[in-house]
Amino acid sequence: MRLSCRVAGVAALATACLAAWAAPAGAGTGQGTSGRPGKPDKPYTVRLTQGANGNDSSLEGAISTNGRHVVFESSATNVVPGDTNGVQDVFVRDLRTGRTQRVNLTADGEQAAMEAGSAAISATGRYVVFHSKSPDLIPGQEPGRYGSFYLRDLKTGRLSHVGGALDDHLVLSYGASVSANGRYVVWSAYSRGLGGSQEASVVKDMKTGRIQRLPADRNSSEPYVSDDGNTVVYTDRPSAYRPFPDSKVYVWYRKTGVRQRLDETPDGTPADGKSYAARISADGRYAVFHSTAGNLVPGDPNNGTTEAAAMNVFVRDLRTGELRRIDAPERHDGTTTGAQLSGDHRYLLFSGQRAATEAVTTGVYLTDLRTGRTRTLNVDLAGTPVASFSVGDGALDAHGRTVVFESTAENMAPGPRGAWYDLYARRLR
């Protein structure tokens, strides 16, 4: 069944955002107008959660590689009409038409009784994966005590159960990623049984139902899959969760079962630090991760006094083994995290700590890996970087034209702010 028109229609909020996307107000290098209706100068920024109500943020934005669809989570009640369930929901915004639809509806097109989150969108924008404990999503399909992942086909409206529980002691499932055609879904689960805390990551073939567990020396988490569903990157870390655990990152090839460590030098020397949050390019050739290691590239100036201050992003060419460190432009000995490659793996999106300020602030950056040029994305209407807490994590299209990120900034786009964090889309070219 297709999504209900009652909840998938364009709300006043979505209409306002569409108008802003078509013709953003303001002048200068940050927000210009070309003089042609519907053809604003680039770059420009739009607040996708303009005027969203609710007491928490609209977070976890991700964009399809064609740059058209953005998935996000929000507890606001005015994103779409008829939102009366009083819980966090998952939404998809079509940046071309301005249409916003709620994804975590039941199979009959009604709103779910319980919240949803951990959303991921396919490269084509057709498939969305989300997690929910709601018992009414699919008739006769119980999500389990701690919830399950579900797959929504936005073209047909079909809702499918993916999975969640790996054992009877599951306490959390999270971190989903989906292949371009919606066939392969990866996710992690965290459990606390008699043997202590454990994590595991799996990949499911939605066509055959086969589930494969990712190989790990200890516990696997944070999985991310390539567009064809064959290549998966993930973190291997101790069972007991704590800040900055002793962790490694790997790439695993589903068809052959071959596993390769990512955080090592080209000659095979292991990282002397801790590594996290690996991501894979659409074609599976490049991987990115962040690490506290100081021995991965020659002359690494990584000498931070704390593990957090020493974190930096690295890019690895899986074909040649070449490894490259990425620095924030304002502070080369600072922290860079939250990296994601564009579909053509030319552009890298990441977050970085700015130069010393009275308050801790972060910036969102886009680096052209071919030319080395780095652009700051969290800027005001005149194009000046703003002091805010901004996060970009896995939200740019195939060619680095459109980027989605979160921020607490006040003045990056026209229109009223949301309750706390807002979600922004910045069109660069």
CSV table of C-alpha atoms in Angstrom, one decimal:
chain,number,residue,atom,x,y,z
A,1,MET,CA,0.0,0.0,0.0
A,2,ARG,CA,1.2,3.5,-0.8
A,3,LEU,CA,1.9,6.0,1.9
A,4,SER,CA,-1.2,7.7,3.2
A,5,CYS,CA,-1.9,11.0,1.5
A,6,ARG,CA,-3.2,12.2,4.9
A,7,VAL,CA,0.2,12.2,6.4
A,8,ALA,CA,2.4,12.4,3.3
A,9,GLY,CA,1.0,15.7,2.1
A,10,VAL,CA,3.0,18.9,2.1
A,11,ALA,CA,2.7,20.7,5.4
A,12,ALA,CA,2.9,24.5,5.8
A,13,LEU,CA,6.4,23.9,7.1
A,14,ALA,CA,7.4,22.0,4.0
A,15,THR,CA,5.9,24.7,1.8
A,16,ALA,CA,7.9,27.3,3.5
A,17,CYS,CA,11.1,25.3,3.1
A,18,LEU,CA,10.4,24.7,-0.6
A,19,ALA,CA,9.9,28.4,-1.2
A,20,ALA,CA,13.2,29.1,0.6
A,21,TRP,CA,15.0,26.4,-1.5
A,22,ALA,CA,13.7,27.8,-4.7
A,23,ALA,CA,14.5,31.4,-4.0
A,24,PRO,CA,16.5,32.0,-0.8
A,25,ALA,CA,16.5,35.5,0.5
A,26,GLY,CA,19.6,37.6,1.2
A,27,ALA,CA,22.7,38.8,-0.7
A,28,GLY,CA,26.4,38.3,-0.7
A,29,THR,CA,28.6,35.2,-1.2
A,30,GLY,CA,26.5,33.1,1.2
A,31,GLN,CA,23.0,33.7,-0.1
A,32,GLY,CA,22.6,35.4,-3.5
A,33,THR,CA,19.8,35.7,-6.1
A,34,SER,CA,20.4,35.4,-9.8
A,35,GLY,CA,17.5,37.6,-10.9
A,36,ARG,CA,15.9,34.6,-12.5
A,37,PRO,CA,12.8,33.2,-10.7
A,38,GLY,CA,13.6,29.9,-9.1
A,39,LYS,CA,17.3,30.2,-10.0
A,40,PRO,CA,19.1,31.5,-7.0
A,41,ASP,CA,22.9,32.0,-7.0
A,42,LYS,CA,24.9,29.3,-5.4
A,43,PRO,CA,26.0,28.6,-2.8
A,44,TYR,CA,23.0,29.0,-0.5
A,45,THR,CA,21.6,27.4,2.6
A,46,VAL,CA,18.1,26.3,3.5
A,47,ARG,CA,16.9,25.4,7.0
A,48,LEU,CA,15.0,22.2,6.4
A,49,THR,CA,13.5,22.2,9.9
A,50,GLN,CA,12.3,25.8,9.7
A,51,GLY,CA,9.9,26.5,12.6
A,52,ALA,CA,9.9,22.9,13.8
A,53,ASN,CA,8.4,22.7,17.3
A,54,GLY,CA,9.2,20.1,20.0
A,55,ASN,CA,11.6,20.0,22.9
A,56,ASP,CA,14.5,18.2,21.2
A,57,SER,CA,16.4,18.4,17.9
A,58,SER,CA,15.6,17.3,14.4
A,59,LEU,CA,18.7,15.2,13.9
A,60,GLU,CA,20.6,12.5,12.0
A,61,GLY,CA,20.1,14.0,8.5
A,62,ALA,CA,21.3,11.9,5.5
A,63,ILE,CA,20.9,12.6,1.8
A,64,SER,CA,20.5,10.3,-1.2
A,65,THR,CA,23.5,10.4,-3.6
A,66,ASN,CA,21.3,12.0,-6.3
A,67,GLY,CA,21.0,14.9,-4.0
A,68,ARG,CA,17.2,14.9,-4.0
A,69,HIS,CA,15.9,13.2,-0.8
A,70,VAL,CA,16.9,13.9,2.8
A,71,VAL,CA,15.9,11.6,5.6
A,72,PHE,CA,15.8,12.9,9.2
A,73,GLU,CA,14.3,12.3,12.6
A,74,SER,CA,12.2,14.7,14.7
A,75,SER,CA,9.8,14.8,17.6
A,76,ALA,CA,8.2,18.0,16.1
A,77,THR,CA,4.4,17.7,15.5
A,78,ASN,CA,4.3,20.2,12.6
A,79,VAL,CA,6.6,18.6,10.0
A,80,VAL,CA,3.5,16.9,8.4
A,81,PRO,CA,-0.2,17.3,9.0
A,82,GLY,CA,-1.9,14.8,11.4
A,83,ASP,CA,1.1,14.1,13.5
A,84,THR,CA,-0.5,13.4,16.9
A,85,ASN,CA,1.4,10.4,18.2
A,86,GLY,CA,3.6,12.5,20.4
A,87,VAL,CA,6.8,10.6,19.6
A,88,GLN,CA,9.9,11.0,17.4
A,89,ASP,CA,9.2,10.0,13.8
A,90,VAL,CA,11.3,9.6,10.6
A,91,PHE,CA,10.7,11.8,7.7
A,92,VAL,CA,11.9,12.2,4.1
A,93,ARG,CA,12.0,15.6,2.3
A,94,ASP,CA,12.1,15.8,-1.5
A,95,LEU,CA,14.3,18.8,-2.1
A,96,ARG,CA,13.0,19.1,-5.7
A,97,THR,CA,9.3,19.3,-4.9
A,98,GLY,CA,9.3,20.2,-1.2
A,99,ARG,CA,7.1,17.2,-0.4
A,100,THR,CA,7.7,15.8,3.1
A,101,GLN,CA,6.4,12.4,4.1
A,102,ARG,CA,6.5,10.4,7.3
A,103,VAL,CA,8.3,7.0,6.8
A,104,ASN,CA,7.6,5.1,10.0
A,105,LEU,CA,3.9,4.5,9.2
A,106,THR,CA,2.2,1.2,9.7
A,107,ALA,CA,1.7,-1.1,6.8
A,108,ASP,CA,-1.9,0.3,6.6
A,109,GLY,CA,-0.6,3.9,6.3
A,110,GLU,CA,-1.5,5.0,9.9
A,111,GLN,CA,0.9,6.6,12.3
A,112,ALA,CA,2.8,4.3,14.6
A,113,ALA,CA,2.2,4.2,18.4
A,114,MET,CA,5.9,4.3,19.3
A,115,GLU,CA,9.0,6.3,18.2
A,116,ALA,CA,11.4,5.6,15.4
A,117,GLY,CA,15.0,6.5,14.7
A,118,SER,CA,18.4,5.2,13.4
A,119,ALA,CA,17.3,6.1,9.9
A,120,ALA,CA,19.3,5.4,6.7
A,121,ILE,CA,18.4,6.1,3.1
A,122,SER,CA,19.6,4.3,-0.1
A,123,ALA,CA,21.7,6.0,-2.8
A,124,THR,CA,18.6,6.2,-5.0
A,125,GLY,CA,16.4,7.7,-2.3
A,126,ARG,CA,13.9,4.9,-2.8
A,127,TYR,CA,14.5,2.9,0.3
A,128,VAL,CA,14.6,4.0,3.9
A,129,VAL,CA,15.6,1.8,6.9
A,130,PHE,CA,14.5,2.8,10.4
A,131,HIS,CA,14.4,1.3,13.9
A,132,SER,CA,11.2,1.1,16.0
A,133,LYS,CA,9.7,-0.7,19.0
A,134,SER,CA,6.2,0.0,17.8
A,135,PRO,CA,4.1,-3.2,17.8
A,136,ASP,CA,1.6,-2.1,15.2
A,137,LEU,CA,3.8,-1.5,12.1
A,138,ILE,CA,3.2,-4.9,10.4
A,139,PRO,CA,0.2,-7.1,11.5
A,140,GLY,CA,1.4,-10.2,13.2
A,141,GLN,CA,5.0,-9.1,13.3
A,142,GLU,CA,6.3,-8.3,16.7
A,143,PRO,CA,9.4,-6.2,16.8
A,144,GLY,CA,10.7,-7.8,20.0
A,145,ARG,CA,11.2,-6.2,23.4
A,146,TYR,CA,13.9,-3.9,22.2
A,147,GLY,CA,12.7,-3.2,18.7
A,148,SER,CA,13.6,-4.1,15.1
A,149,PHE,CA,14.7,-2.5,11.9
A,150,TYR,CA,12.2,-2.0,9.0
A,151,LEU,CA,12.6,-1.2,5.3
A,152,ARG,CA,10.2,1.1,3.6
A,153,ASP,CA,10.0,1.2,-0.2
A,154,LEU,CA,9.0,4.8,-0.9
A,155,LYS,CA,7.9,4.0,-4.4
A,156,THR,CA,5.5,1.3,-3.6
A,157,GLY,CA,4.9,2.1,0.1
A,158,ARG,CA,5.7,-1.5,1.1
A,159,LEU,CA,7.0,-2.0,4.6
A,160,SER,CA,9.3,-5.0,5.3
A,161,HIS,CA,10.7,-6.3,8.6
A,162,VAL,CA,14.5,-6.5,8.6
A,163,GLY,CA,15.4,-7.7,12.1
A,164,GLY,CA,17.1,-6.6,15.3
A,165,ALA,CA,17.4,-9.1,18.0
A,166,LEU,CA,20.5,-11.4,17.8
A,167,ASP,CA,19.8,-13.0,21.2
A,168,ASP,CA,17.4,-12.9,24.1
A,169,HIS,CA,19.5,-10.3,26.0
A,170,LEU,CA,19.4,-7.6,23.3
A,171,VAL,CA,19.2,-4.1,24.8
A,172,LEU,CA,19.9,-2.0,21.8
A,173,SER,CA,20.0,-2.1,18.0
A,174,TYR,CA,21.4,0.7,16.0
A,175,GLY,CA,23.6,1.9,13.1
A,176,ALA,CA,21.8,0.7,10.0
A,177,SER,CA,23.0,1.2,6.4
A,178,VAL,CA,21.4,0.0,3.2
A,179,SER,CA,22.6,-0.8,-0.3
A,180,ALA,CA,21.5,1.3,-3.3
A,181,ASN,CA,18.8,-1.3,-4.4
A,182,GLY,CA,17.5,-1.9,-0.9
A,183,ARG,CA,18.6,-5.6,-1.0
A,184,TYR,CA,21.3,-5.5,1.7
A,185,VAL,CA,20.9,-4.0,5.1
A,186,VAL,CA,23.6,-3.9,7.8
A,187,TRP,CA,23.1,-3.0,11.4
A,188,SER,CA,24.6,-3.5,14.9
A,189,ALA,CA,23.1,-4.9,18.1
A,190,TYR,CA,24.2,-4.5,21.7
A,191,SER,CA,23.3,-7.1,24.3
A,192,ARG,CA,24.0,-7.7,28.0
A,193,GLY,CA,23.8,-11.4,28.8
A,194,LEU,CA,25.3,-13.6,31.4
A,195,GLY,CA,28.7,-13.5,29.7
A,196,GLY,CA,28.9,-9.7,29.8
A,197,SER,CA,28.2,-7.0,27.3
A,198,GLN,CA,28.5,-7.9,23.6
A,199,GLU,CA,28.1,-6.2,20.3
A,200,ALA,CA,27.7,-7.7,16.8
A,201,SER,CA,27.0,-6.5,13.3
A,202,VAL,CA,25.2,-8.3,10.6
A,203,VAL,CA,24.2,-8.0,6.9
A,204,LYS,CA,20.9,-9.3,5.7
A,205,ASP,CA,20.0,-10.2,2.2
A,206,MET,CA,16.3,-9.0,2.0
A,207,LYS,CA,15.7,-11.2,-1.1
A,208,THR,CA,16.9,-14.5,0.3
A,209,GLY,CA,16.6,-13.8,4.0
A,210,ARG,CA,20.2,-14.8,4.6
A,211,ILE,CA,22.0,-13.1,7.6
A,212,GLN,CA,25.8,-13.0,7.8
A,213,ARG,CA,27.6,-12.0,10.9
A,214,LEU,CA,30.6,-9.7,10.4
A,215,PRO,CA,33.9,-11.3,11.6
A,216,ALA,CA,35.4,-9.6,14.7
A,217,ASP,CA,38.1,-10.4,17.2
A,218,ARG,CA,36.1,-8.8,19.9
A,219,ASN,CA,32.9,-7.0,19.0
A,220,SER,CA,31.8,-5.4,15.7
A,221,SER,CA,29.9,-2.1,15.5
A,222,GLU,CA,29.2,0.9,13.3
A,223,PRO,CA,28.8,-1.0,10.0
A,224,TYR,CA,28.4,0.8,6.7
A,225,VAL,CA,27.8,-0.9,3.3
A,226,SER,CA,28.7,0.1,-0.3
A,227,ASP,CA,26.1,0.7,-2.9
A,228,ASP,CA,26.3,-2.8,-4.3
A,229,GLY,CA,26.1,-4.4,-0.9
A,230,ASN,CA,29.4,-6.3,-1.2
A,231,THR,CA,31.8,-4.2,0.8
A,232,VAL,CA,31.2,-3.4,4.5
A,233,VAL,CA,33.4,-1.3,6.8
A,234,TYR,CA,33.0,-1.5,10.6
A,235,THR,CA,34.7,-1.0,14.0
A,236,ASP,CA,36.1,-3.8,16.1
A,237,ARG,CA,36.2,-2.9,19.8
A,238,PRO,CA,36.1,-4.3,23.4
A,239,SER,CA,32.8,-5.5,24.8
A,240,ALA,CA,32.4,-3.0,27.6
A,241,TYR,CA,31.3,0.3,26.2
A,242,ARG,CA,33.3,3.3,27.4
A,243,PRO,CA,34.5,6.5,25.9
A,244,PHE,CA,37.4,6.0,23.4
A,245,PRO,CA,37.7,2.3,23.7
A,246,ASP,CA,40.7,0.4,22.3
A,247,SER,CA,39.2,-0.1,18.8
A,248,LYS,CA,40.3,-0.9,15.2
A,249,VAL,CA,38.5,-0.5,11.8
A,250,TYR,CA,38.2,-3.1,9.1
A,251,VAL,CA,36.8,-3.6,5.6
A,252,TRP,CA,35.1,-6.9,4.9
A,253,TYR,CA,34.1,-8.3,1.5
A,254,ARG,CA,30.8,-10.2,1.8
A,255,LYS,CA,31.2,-12.5,-1.2
A,256,THR,CA,34.7,-13.7,-0.5
A,257,GLY,CA,34.8,-13.3,3.3
A,258,VAL,CA,38.1,-11.5,3.1
A,259,ARG,CA,38.8,-9.0,5.9
A,260,GLN,CA,41.4,-6.3,5.9
A,261,ARG,CA,42.4,-3.8,8.5
A,262,LEU,CA,42.0,-0.1,7.6
A,263,ASP,CA,44.0,1.6,10.3
A,264,GLU,CA,47.5,0.5,9.4
A,265,THR,CA,50.3,2.0,7.3
A,266,PRO,CA,50.7,1.0,3.7
A,267,ASP,CA,53.5,-1.4,4.8
A,268,GLY,CA,51.2,-3.1,7.3
A,269,THR,CA,52.2,-1.5,10.6
A,270,PRO,CA,49.2,-1.3,12.9
A,271,ALA,CA,47.9,2.1,14.1
A,272,ASP,CA,49.4,3.2,17.5
A,273,GLY,CA,46.0,4.7,18.4
A,274,LYS,CA,42.3,4.0,18.5
A,275,SER,CA,40.1,4.1,15.4
A,276,TYR,CA,36.4,4.5,14.8
A,277,ALA,CA,33.5,5.3,12.5
A,278,ALA,CA,34.7,3.9,9.1
A,279,ARG,CA,32.7,4.7,6.0
A,280,ILE,CA,33.0,3.3,2.4
A,281,SER,CA,32.6,5.1,-0.9
A,282,ALA,CA,29.7,4.2,-3.1
A,283,ASP,CA,31.8,2.0,-5.4
A,284,GLY,CA,33.7,0.4,-2.5
A,285,ARG,CA,37.2,1.7,-3.5
A,286,TYR,CA,37.8,4.2,-0.8
A,287,ALA,CA,37.3,4.1,3.0
A,288,VAL,CA,37.5,6.9,5.6
A,289,PHE,CA,37.8,6.6,9.3
A,290,HIS,CA,39.0,8.7,12.3
A,291,SER,CA,41.8,7.8,14.6
A,292,THR,CA,44.0,9.0,17.4
A,293,ALA,CA,47.0,7.3,15.8
A,294,GLY,CA,50.1,9.3,15.1
A,295,ASN,CA,52.1,6.8,13.0
A,296,LEU,CA,49.8,6.3,10.0
A,297,VAL,CA,51.3,9.0,7.8
A,298,PRO,CA,54.9,10.3,7.8
A,299,GLY,CA,55.4,13.5,9.8
A,300,ASP,CA,52.0,13.3,11.5
A,301,PRO,CA,51.9,16.3,13.9
A,302,ASN,CA,49.3,14.6,16.0
A,303,ASN,CA,50.5,15.4,19.5
A,304,GLY,CA,47.2,16.2,21.3
A,305,THR,CA,47.2,16.0,25.1
A,306,THR,CA,43.9,14.1,25.2
A,307,GLU,CA,42.5,11.4,23.0
A,308,ALA,CA,39.6,13.7,21.9
A,309,ALA,CA,42.1,16.4,20.8
A,310,ALA,CA,44.2,14.0,18.9
A,311,MET,CA,41.4,12.6,16.7
A,312,ASN,CA,41.8,13.0,12.9
A,313,VAL,CA,40.2,11.8,9.7
A,314,PHE,CA,42.1,9.5,7.3
A,315,VAL,CA,41.2,8.4,3.7
A,316,ARG,CA,42.5,5.0,2.4
A,317,ASP,CA,42.5,3.9,-1.3
A,318,LEU,CA,41.7,0.2,-1.0
A,319,ARG,CA,43.2,-0.5,-4.4
A,320,THR,CA,46.6,1.1,-3.9
A,321,GLY,CA,46.8,1.2,-0.1
A,322,GLU,CA,47.5,5.0,-0.2
A,323,LEU,CA,46.6,6.7,3.1
A,324,ARG,CA,46.0,10.4,3.6
A,325,ARG,CA,45.3,12.5,6.7
A,326,ILE,CA,42.7,15.3,6.6
A,327,ASP,CA,43.1,18.4,8.7
A,328,ALA,CA,40.7,21.2,9.6
A,329,PRO,CA,41.8,24.4,7.9
A,330,GLU,CA,41.8,26.6,11.0
A,331,ARG,CA,43.6,24.2,13.3
A,332,HIS,CA,45.9,21.6,11.9
A,333,ASP,CA,46.6,20.0,15.3
A,334,GLY,CA,43.0,19.8,16.3
A,335,THR,CA,40.2,17.3,15.9
A,336,THR,CA,38.5,16.1,12.7
A,337,THR,CA,35.7,13.5,12.8
A,338,GLY,CA,32.5,12.4,11.2
A,339,ALA,CA,33.8,11.9,7.7
A,340,GLN,CA,31.9,10.8,4.6
A,341,LEU,CA,32.9,10.6,0.9
A,342,SER,CA,30.8,11.8,-2.0
A,343,GLY,CA,29.6,9.1,-4.4
A,344,ASP,CA,32.4,9.9,-6.9
A,345,HIS,CA,34.9,10.0,-4.0
A,346,ARG,CA,36.2,13.3,-5.0
A,347,TYR,CA,34.8,15.3,-2.0
A,348,LEU,CA,35.1,14.6,1.7
A,349,LEU,CA,32.7,15.9,4.3
A,350,PHE,CA,33.9,16.2,7.9
A,351,SER,CA,33.6,18.1,11.1
A,352,GLY,CA,36.4,19.9,12.8
A,353,GLN,CA,37.1,21.9,15.9
A,354,ARG,CA,37.9,25.5,15.2
A,355,ALA,CA,40.8,27.5,16.5
A,356,ALA,CA,40.8,28.2,20.2
A,357,THR,CA,37.7,30.1,21.3
A,358,GLU,CA,36.1,30.8,24.6
A,359,ALA,CA,33.5,28.1,23.9
A,360,VAL,CA,33.9,24.8,22.2
A,361,THR,CA,32.6,25.2,18.6
A,362,THR,CA,32.9,23.0,15.6
A,363,GLY,CA,32.7,23.6,11.9
A,364,VAL,CA,31.5,21.5,8.9
A,365,TYR,CA,33.9,21.3,6.0
A,366,LEU,CA,34.1,20.0,2.5
A,367,THR,CA,37.5,19.1,1.0
A,368,ASP,CA,38.1,18.6,-2.7
A,369,LEU,CA,40.5,15.7,-2.6
A,370,ARG,CA,41.7,16.4,-6.1
A,371,THR,CA,42.6,20.1,-5.6
A,372,GLY,CA,43.0,20.2,-1.9
A,373,ARG,CA,40.6,23.1,-1.5
A,374,THR,CA,38.6,23.1,1.7
A,375,ARG,CA,35.3,25.0,2.1
A,376,THR,CA,33.6,25.9,5.4
A,377,LEU,CA,29.9,25.1,5.1
A,378,ASN,CA,28.4,26.5,8.3
A,379,VAL,CA,28.4,30.2,7.2
A,380,ASP,CA,26.0,33.1,7.6
A,381,LEU,CA,24.0,34.8,4.9
A,382,ALA,CA,27.1,36.8,3.9
A,383,GLY,CA,29.3,33.7,3.7
A,384,THR,CA,31.2,34.3,7.0
A,385,PRO,CA,31.8,31.2,9.2
A,386,VAL,CA,29.6,31.2,12.3
A,387,ALA,CA,30.5,30.2,15.8
A,388,SER,CA,28.2,27.3,16.5
A,389,PHE,CA,28.2,23.6,17.2
A,390,SER,CA,27.7,22.0,13.8
A,391,VAL,CA,27.9,18.4,12.8
A,392,GLY,CA,28.2,16.9,9.4
A,393,ASP,CA,28.2,13.1,9.3
A,394,GLY,CA,27.5,11.1,6.1
A,395,ALA,CA,25.2,13.6,4.3
A,396,LEU,CA,26.4,14.7,0.9
A,397,ASP,CA,25.4,13.7,-2.6
A,398,ALA,CA,27.3,11.9,-5.3
A,399,HIS,CA,29.2,15.0,-6.6
A,400,GLY,CA,29.5,17.2,-3.6
A,401,ARG,CA,26.9,19.6,-4.8
A,402,THR,CA,24.5,19.4,-1.8
A,403,VAL,CA,25.4,18.8,1.8
A,404,VAL,CA,23.2,18.2,4.8
A,405,PHE,CA,24.3,19.0,8.3
A,406,GLU,CA,23.0,19.9,11.8
A,407,SER,CA,23.8,23.1,13.7
A,408,THR,CA,22.8,25.3,16.6
A,409,ALA,CA,23.6,28.5,14.6
A,410,GLU,CA,21.1,31.3,14.5
A,411,ASN,CA,21.8,33.0,11.2
A,412,MET,CA,22.7,30.6,8.5
A,413,ALA,CA,19.4,30.8,6.7
A,414,PRO,CA,16.2,32.9,6.6
A,415,GLY,CA,13.2,31.9,8.6
A,416,PRO,CA,12.4,30.9,12.1
A,417,ARG,CA,14.7,28.4,13.9
A,418,GLY,CA,13.6,25.1,15.4
A,419,ALA,CA,13.6,24.3,19.1
A,420,TRP,CA,17.3,23.4,19.4
A,421,TYR,CA,19.4,21.9,16.6
A,422,ASP,CA,18.3,22.5,13.1
A,423,LEU,CA,18.9,20.6,9.9
A,424,TYR,CA,20.3,22.5,7.0
A,425,ALA,CA,20.9,21.8,3.3
A,426,ARG,CA,23.6,23.8,1.6
A,427,ARG,CA,23.7,23.8,-2.2
A,428,LEU,CA,27.2,24.6,-3.4
A,429,ARG,CA,26.9,24.5,-7.2
